[in-house]
């Protein structure tokens, strides 16, 4: 039995690569509330939803909220592998995490460059021990794999929130934000040979932060739940004004939910390519769902989720934080 086939209940060691706005913060807190299942080795930050200084600060604030400043934060890439950085303050506010005053971080990021630290952390553990939970543009992961190509087979899995099959895009008509910001990095990660699971917009657009769900969150009545209630209410407002929906898609925590309860998801193992050149479709994930090319499948793509079970699991883990 190889380590990738070990029983599901084994604690997984994870590195969360993140650009915190609110859904990243929820994902981080969900992982920290799942101590019996997941050991969070580090948060590695990257520019994305906001510039790097802000995403790093927001990661530290999230740990402060959870009273888990023992988890190290390593800052990584300040922009994509090539070209200018595109951020999303129009969605998340100027801080990247508007809607509630989180506690000021009392600790700083740890010294070291995130891609170097990813390599170090993975190599310090046995083969197949570490999973990367990638919920941001994939710049740090691509840099780590470029520096240490053997990482691809050393990792247990890379679980990515990104791309879209049928849902078009959320930053351009064709592209999901994480892949749009650094399509070259996404291409490199998808062609690295690593075991990749990709959770696209198709899942998160089934998982909206509706009023009854946010009421259930607030009813947990802990400081963490109260903070998330306000942050998610701010986020919900943007989507309601723009799309008229009750609630916003809750993207990033889907990766943590998949690690905890993969049976909540369904999809296919297929070939995925990322458009890197066309200005019209930059960052588009081109998914060979019907196997019409000779390309070898390089990712497990999950396109459906049991949304009620996802939110129930999330709230259970947020409540566990106390
Ligand atoms: Ca994110």
Coordinates of C-alpha atoms and ligand atoms in Angstrom, one line a residue:
X1 CA 0.0 0.0 0.0
X2 CA 1.4 3.4 -0.9
X3 CA 0.9 6.4 1.2
X4 CA -1.7 7.8 -1.3
X5 CA -3.9 4.8 -0.6
X6 CA -3.8 5.0 3.2
X7 CA -7.1 5.1 5.0
X8 CA -9.0 8.4 4.7
X9 CA -9.2 8.9 8.5
X10 CA -5.4 9.4 8.7
X11 CA -4.5 13.0 9.7
X12 CA -3.3 14.8 6.6
X13 CA -0.6 17.4 6.8
X14 CA -1.5 20.4 4.7
X15 CA 0.0 23.6 3.5
X16 CA -2.6 26.3 2.6
X17 CA -1.4 28.6 -0.2
X18 CA -3.7 31.6 0.0
X19 CA -4.5 35.2 -0.8
X20 CA -7.0 36.0 2.0
X21 CA -10.1 37.6 1.3
X22 CA -13.1 36.2 3.2
X23 CA -13.5 32.8 1.5
X24 CA -9.8 32.1 2.2
X25 CA -10.3 33.0 5.8
X26 CA -13.2 30.6 6.0
X27 CA -11.2 27.9 4.4
X28 CA -8.3 28.4 6.9
X29 CA -10.6 28.4 9.9
X30 CA -12.4 25.3 8.6
X31 CA -9.0 23.5 8.4
X32 CA -8.0 24.7 11.9
X33 CA -11.3 23.5 13.2
X34 CA -10.6 20.0 11.8
X35 CA -7.6 19.1 14.0
X36 CA -8.4 15.4 14.1
X37 CA -8.2 15.2 10.3
X38 CA -5.9 18.0 9.2
X39 CA -2.6 19.3 10.5
X40 CA -2.0 22.8 9.1
X41 CA 1.8 23.0 8.6
X42 CA 1.9 26.6 7.3
X43 CA 0.0 29.3 5.5
X44 CA 1.9 30.5 2.4
X45 CA 0.7 33.8 1.0
X46 CA 0.6 35.2 -2.6
X47 CA -0.7 38.3 -4.3
X48 CA -4.2 37.8 -5.7
X49 CA -7.3 39.2 -4.2
X50 CA -5.2 42.0 -2.8
X51 CA -1.5 42.9 -3.0
X52 CA 0.9 40.6 -1.1
X53 CA 1.4 42.8 2.0
X54 CA -2.4 42.8 2.5
X55 CA -2.9 39.0 1.9
X56 CA -0.1 38.3 4.3
X57 CA -1.6 40.6 6.9
X58 CA -5.1 39.0 6.4
X59 CA -3.6 35.5 6.9
X60 CA -2.1 36.7 10.2
X61 CA -5.4 38.3 11.3
X62 CA -7.2 35.1 10.5
X63 CA -4.8 33.1 12.7
X64 CA -5.2 35.7 15.5
X65 CA -9.0 35.3 15.3
X66 CA -8.6 31.5 15.7
X67 CA -5.9 32.0 18.5
X68 CA -3.6 29.9 16.4
X69 CA -0.6 32.2 15.8
X70 CA 1.6 29.1 16.3
X71 CA 0.9 28.3 12.6
X72 CA 3.7 30.0 10.6
X73 CA 2.9 32.3 7.7
X74 CA 5.4 32.6 4.9
X75 CA 5.0 35.4 2.3
X76 CA 5.6 34.4 -1.3
X77 CA 5.3 35.9 -4.8
X78 CA 4.2 39.6 -5.1
X79 CA 2.8 39.1 -8.6
X80 CA 2.3 36.5 -11.3
X81 CA 5.2 34.8 -13.1
X82 CA 4.9 37.3 -15.9
X83 CA 2.9 40.5 -16.5
X84 CA 1.0 42.8 -14.2
X85 CA -0.9 41.8 -11.1
X86 CA -4.7 41.9 -11.2
X87 CA -6.4 42.2 -7.8
X88 CA -10.1 42.1 -6.7
X89 CA -10.6 45.0 -4.3
X90 CA -13.9 45.7 -6.2
X91 CA -15.2 42.5 -4.6
X92 CA -13.4 42.3 -1.2
X93 CA -12.9 46.0 -0.3
X94 CA -9.6 47.9 0.1
X95 CA -8.3 45.6 2.8
X96 CA -9.1 42.5 0.9
X97 CA -11.2 41.5 4.0
X98 CA -13.7 44.3 4.5
X99 CA -16.9 43.9 6.6
X100 CA -15.6 43.3 10.1
X101 CA -12.6 44.6 12.2
X102 CA -10.5 41.5 12.8
X103 CA -8.0 41.6 15.6
X104 CA -4.7 43.2 14.7
X105 CA -2.0 40.6 14.3
X106 CA 0.5 40.5 17.2
X107 CA 3.0 38.3 15.3
X108 CA 4.6 38.9 11.9
X109 CA 5.2 36.6 9.0
X110 CA 8.1 34.1 9.5
X111 CA 11.3 34.7 7.6
X112 CA 11.7 32.9 4.3
X113 CA 10.2 32.9 0.8
X114 CA 7.0 30.8 0.5
X115 CA 8.1 28.6 -2.5
X116 CA 11.3 27.7 -0.7
X117 CA 9.4 26.9 2.5
X118 CA 7.0 24.7 0.6
X119 CA 9.9 22.7 -0.7
X120 CA 11.5 22.5 2.8
X121 CA 8.3 21.5 4.5
X122 CA 7.4 18.8 2.0
X123 CA 11.0 17.3 1.9
X124 CA 11.2 17.2 5.7
X125 CA 8.3 14.7 5.7
X126 CA 7.9 11.2 4.1
X127 CA 6.8 10.9 0.5
X128 CA 3.1 11.3 0.2
X129 CA 2.7 13.0 3.5
X130 CA 1.9 16.5 2.5
X131 CA -1.1 17.9 0.6
X132 CA -1.1 21.4 -0.8
X133 CA -4.4 23.2 -0.6
X134 CA -4.1 25.9 -3.3
X135 CA -6.8 28.6 -3.0
X136 CA -5.1 31.5 -4.8
X137 CA -3.2 32.2 -8.0
X138 CA -0.8 29.3 -8.4
X139 CA 2.5 31.4 -8.6
X140 CA 4.0 30.0 -5.3
X141 CA 3.3 26.4 -6.3
X142 CA 4.7 26.8 -9.8
X143 CA 7.9 28.4 -8.3
X144 CA 8.2 25.6 -5.8
X145 CA 7.8 22.9 -8.6
X146 CA 10.2 24.8 -10.9
X147 CA 12.9 24.8 -8.2
X148 CA 12.2 21.2 -7.1
X149 CA 10.5 19.2 -9.9
X150 CA 10.6 16.1 -7.7
X151 CA 8.1 17.8 -5.4
X152 CA 5.4 16.7 -7.9
X153 CA 5.7 13.0 -6.9
X154 CA 6.6 13.7 -3.3
X155 CA 3.3 15.5 -2.6
X156 CA 0.3 13.5 -1.8
X157 CA -2.0 15.8 -3.7
X158 CA -2.5 19.4 -4.8
X159 CA -6.1 20.5 -4.3
X160 CA -6.9 23.6 -6.2
X161 CA -9.8 26.0 -6.3
X162 CA -9.8 27.3 -9.8
X163 CA -11.2 27.2 -13.3
X164 CA -14.7 26.5 -14.7
X165 CA -16.3 24.0 -16.9
X166 CA -19.8 25.3 -17.7
X167 CA -19.9 28.5 -15.6
X168 CA -17.8 30.8 -17.8
X169 CA -15.7 33.2 -15.7
X170 CA -15.9 35.4 -12.7
X171 CA -13.2 37.9 -13.6
X172 CA -13.6 37.8 -17.4
X173 CA -16.3 36.1 -19.5
X174 CA -13.9 33.1 -19.9
X175 CA -11.8 32.8 -16.8
X176 CA -12.0 32.1 -13.1
X177 CA -9.9 34.6 -11.0
X178 CA -7.1 32.3 -9.7
X179 CA -6.3 31.0 -13.1
X180 CA -6.7 34.4 -14.8
X181 CA -4.2 36.1 -12.5
X182 CA -1.4 33.7 -13.3
X183 CA -2.3 31.3 -16.2
X184 CA 1.4 30.4 -16.8
X185 CA 1.7 29.2 -13.2
X186 CA -1.6 27.2 -13.5
X187 CA -0.3 25.6 -16.7
X188 CA 3.0 24.7 -15.0
X189 CA 1.2 23.1 -12.0
X190 CA -1.2 21.2 -14.2
X191 CA 1.7 19.8 -16.4
X192 CA 3.9 19.0 -13.4
X193 CA 2.8 15.4 -13.1
X194 CA 1.5 16.0 -9.6
X195 CA -1.7 14.4 -8.5
X196 CA -4.1 17.4 -8.9
X197 CA -7.7 17.8 -7.9
X198 CA -9.4 20.9 -9.4
X199 CA -12.6 22.3 -7.9
X200 CA -14.0 24.9 -10.3
X201 CA -16.7 27.6 -10.2
X202 CA -19.2 24.8 -11.2
X203 CA -19.1 23.7 -7.6
X204 CA -19.0 27.0 -5.8
X205 CA -21.9 28.4 -7.8
X206 CA -23.9 25.6 -6.3
X207 CA -22.9 26.7 -2.8
X208 CA -24.3 30.1 -2.0
X209 CA -24.2 31.9 1.4
X210 CA -27.9 32.3 1.6
X211 CA -29.7 34.1 4.4
X212 CA -30.8 30.9 6.2
X213 CA -27.2 29.5 6.0
X214 CA -25.7 32.7 7.4
X215 CA -28.3 32.7 10.2
X216 CA -27.2 29.2 11.1
X217 CA -23.6 30.4 11.2
X218 CA -24.4 33.3 13.5
X219 CA -26.4 30.9 15.8
X220 CA -23.1 29.1 16.6
X221 CA -22.6 32.2 18.8
X222 CA -18.8 32.2 19.1
X223 CA -16.5 35.1 18.3
X224 CA -15.2 33.3 15.2
X225 CA -18.7 32.6 13.9
X226 CA -19.8 36.2 14.6
X227 CA -16.8 37.6 12.7
X228 CA -17.4 35.3 9.7
X229 CA -21.1 36.2 9.8
X230 CA -20.2 39.9 9.2
X231 CA -17.5 39.2 6.7
X232 CA -19.7 36.9 4.7
X233 CA -22.6 39.3 4.9
X234 CA -20.4 42.0 3.3
X235 CA -19.4 39.6 0.6
X236 CA -23.0 38.5 0.1
X237 CA -24.0 42.1 -0.5
X238 CA -21.7 42.5 -3.5
X239 CA -23.1 39.5 -5.2
X240 CA -26.7 40.4 -4.4
X241 CA -26.3 43.9 -5.9
X242 CA -24.6 42.5 -9.0
X243 CA -26.5 39.3 -9.6
X244 CA -29.7 39.5 -7.6
X245 CA -28.9 36.2 -5.9
X246 CA -29.5 35.3 -2.2
X247 CA -25.9 34.8 -1.2
X248 CA -22.5 34.6 -2.7
X249 CA -20.6 31.5 -3.9
X250 CA -18.3 30.2 -1.1
X251 CA -15.3 29.1 -3.2
X252 CA -12.2 28.3 -1.3
X253 CA -13.5 26.2 1.7
X254 CA -14.6 23.6 -0.9
X255 CA -11.0 22.4 -1.0
X256 CA -11.0 21.7 2.7
X257 CA -14.4 20.1 2.5
X258 CA -13.0 17.8 -0.2
X259 CA -10.1 16.8 2.0
X260 CA -12.5 16.0 4.8
X261 CA -15.4 14.5 2.9
X262 CA -14.6 13.6 -0.8
X263 CA -17.8 11.8 -1.1
X264 CA -19.7 15.1 -1.1
X265 CA -18.3 15.8 -4.6
X266 CA -18.5 14.2 -8.0
X267 CA -16.6 14.7 -11.2
X268 CA -14.2 13.1 -13.7
X269 CA -10.5 12.6 -14.3
X270 CA -9.8 14.5 -17.5
X271 CA -7.2 16.6 -19.4
X272 CA -7.3 20.3 -18.5
X273 CA -5.3 23.0 -20.3
X274 CA -5.1 26.7 -19.5
X275 CA -5.1 29.4 -22.1
X276 CA -2.1 31.6 -21.7
X277 CA -1.9 33.8 -24.8
X278 CA -5.2 35.1 -26.0
X279 CA -6.2 38.4 -24.4
X280 CA -9.9 37.4 -24.9
X281 CA -9.7 34.1 -23.1
X282 CA -6.6 34.4 -20.8
X283 CA -6.8 32.0 -17.9
X284 CA -9.6 29.9 -19.4
X285 CA -9.6 26.3 -18.3
X286 CA -10.2 24.2 -21.3
X287 CA -11.6 20.9 -20.1
X288 CA -11.7 17.8 -22.2
X289 CA -14.8 16.4 -20.5
X290 CA -15.7 14.1 -23.4
X291 CA -12.2 12.8 -24.1
X292 CA -12.1 14.2 -27.6
X293 CA -8.3 14.8 -27.6
X294 CA -5.5 12.3 -27.1
X295 CA -4.3 14.4 -24.1
X296 CA -3.5 12.4 -21.0
X297 CA -5.8 13.3 -18.0
X298 CA -3.9 15.5 -15.6
X299 CA -6.6 16.4 -13.0
X300 CA -9.6 15.1 -11.2
X301 CA -12.2 17.8 -11.9
X302 CA -15.1 18.1 -9.5
X303 CA -18.2 19.7 -10.9
X304 CA -20.9 18.9 -8.4
X305 CA -21.2 19.2 -4.6
X306 CA -23.8 18.5 -2.0
X307 CA -24.1 22.1 -0.9
X308 CA -26.2 21.5 2.2
X309 CA -23.8 18.9 3.4
X310 CA -20.9 21.3 2.6
X311 CA -22.3 24.1 4.8
X312 CA -23.3 21.6 7.6
X313 CA -19.7 20.3 7.6
X314 CA -18.3 23.9 7.5
X315 CA -20.4 25.1 10.4
X316 CA -19.5 22.0 12.5
X317 CA -15.8 22.8 12.0
X318 CA -16.3 26.5 12.8
X319 CA -18.2 25.5 16.0
X320 CA -15.3 23.2 16.9
X321 CA -12.9 26.2 17.0
X322 CA -14.8 27.5 20.1
Ligands
LIG1 CA1 -8.4 32.7 -2.5

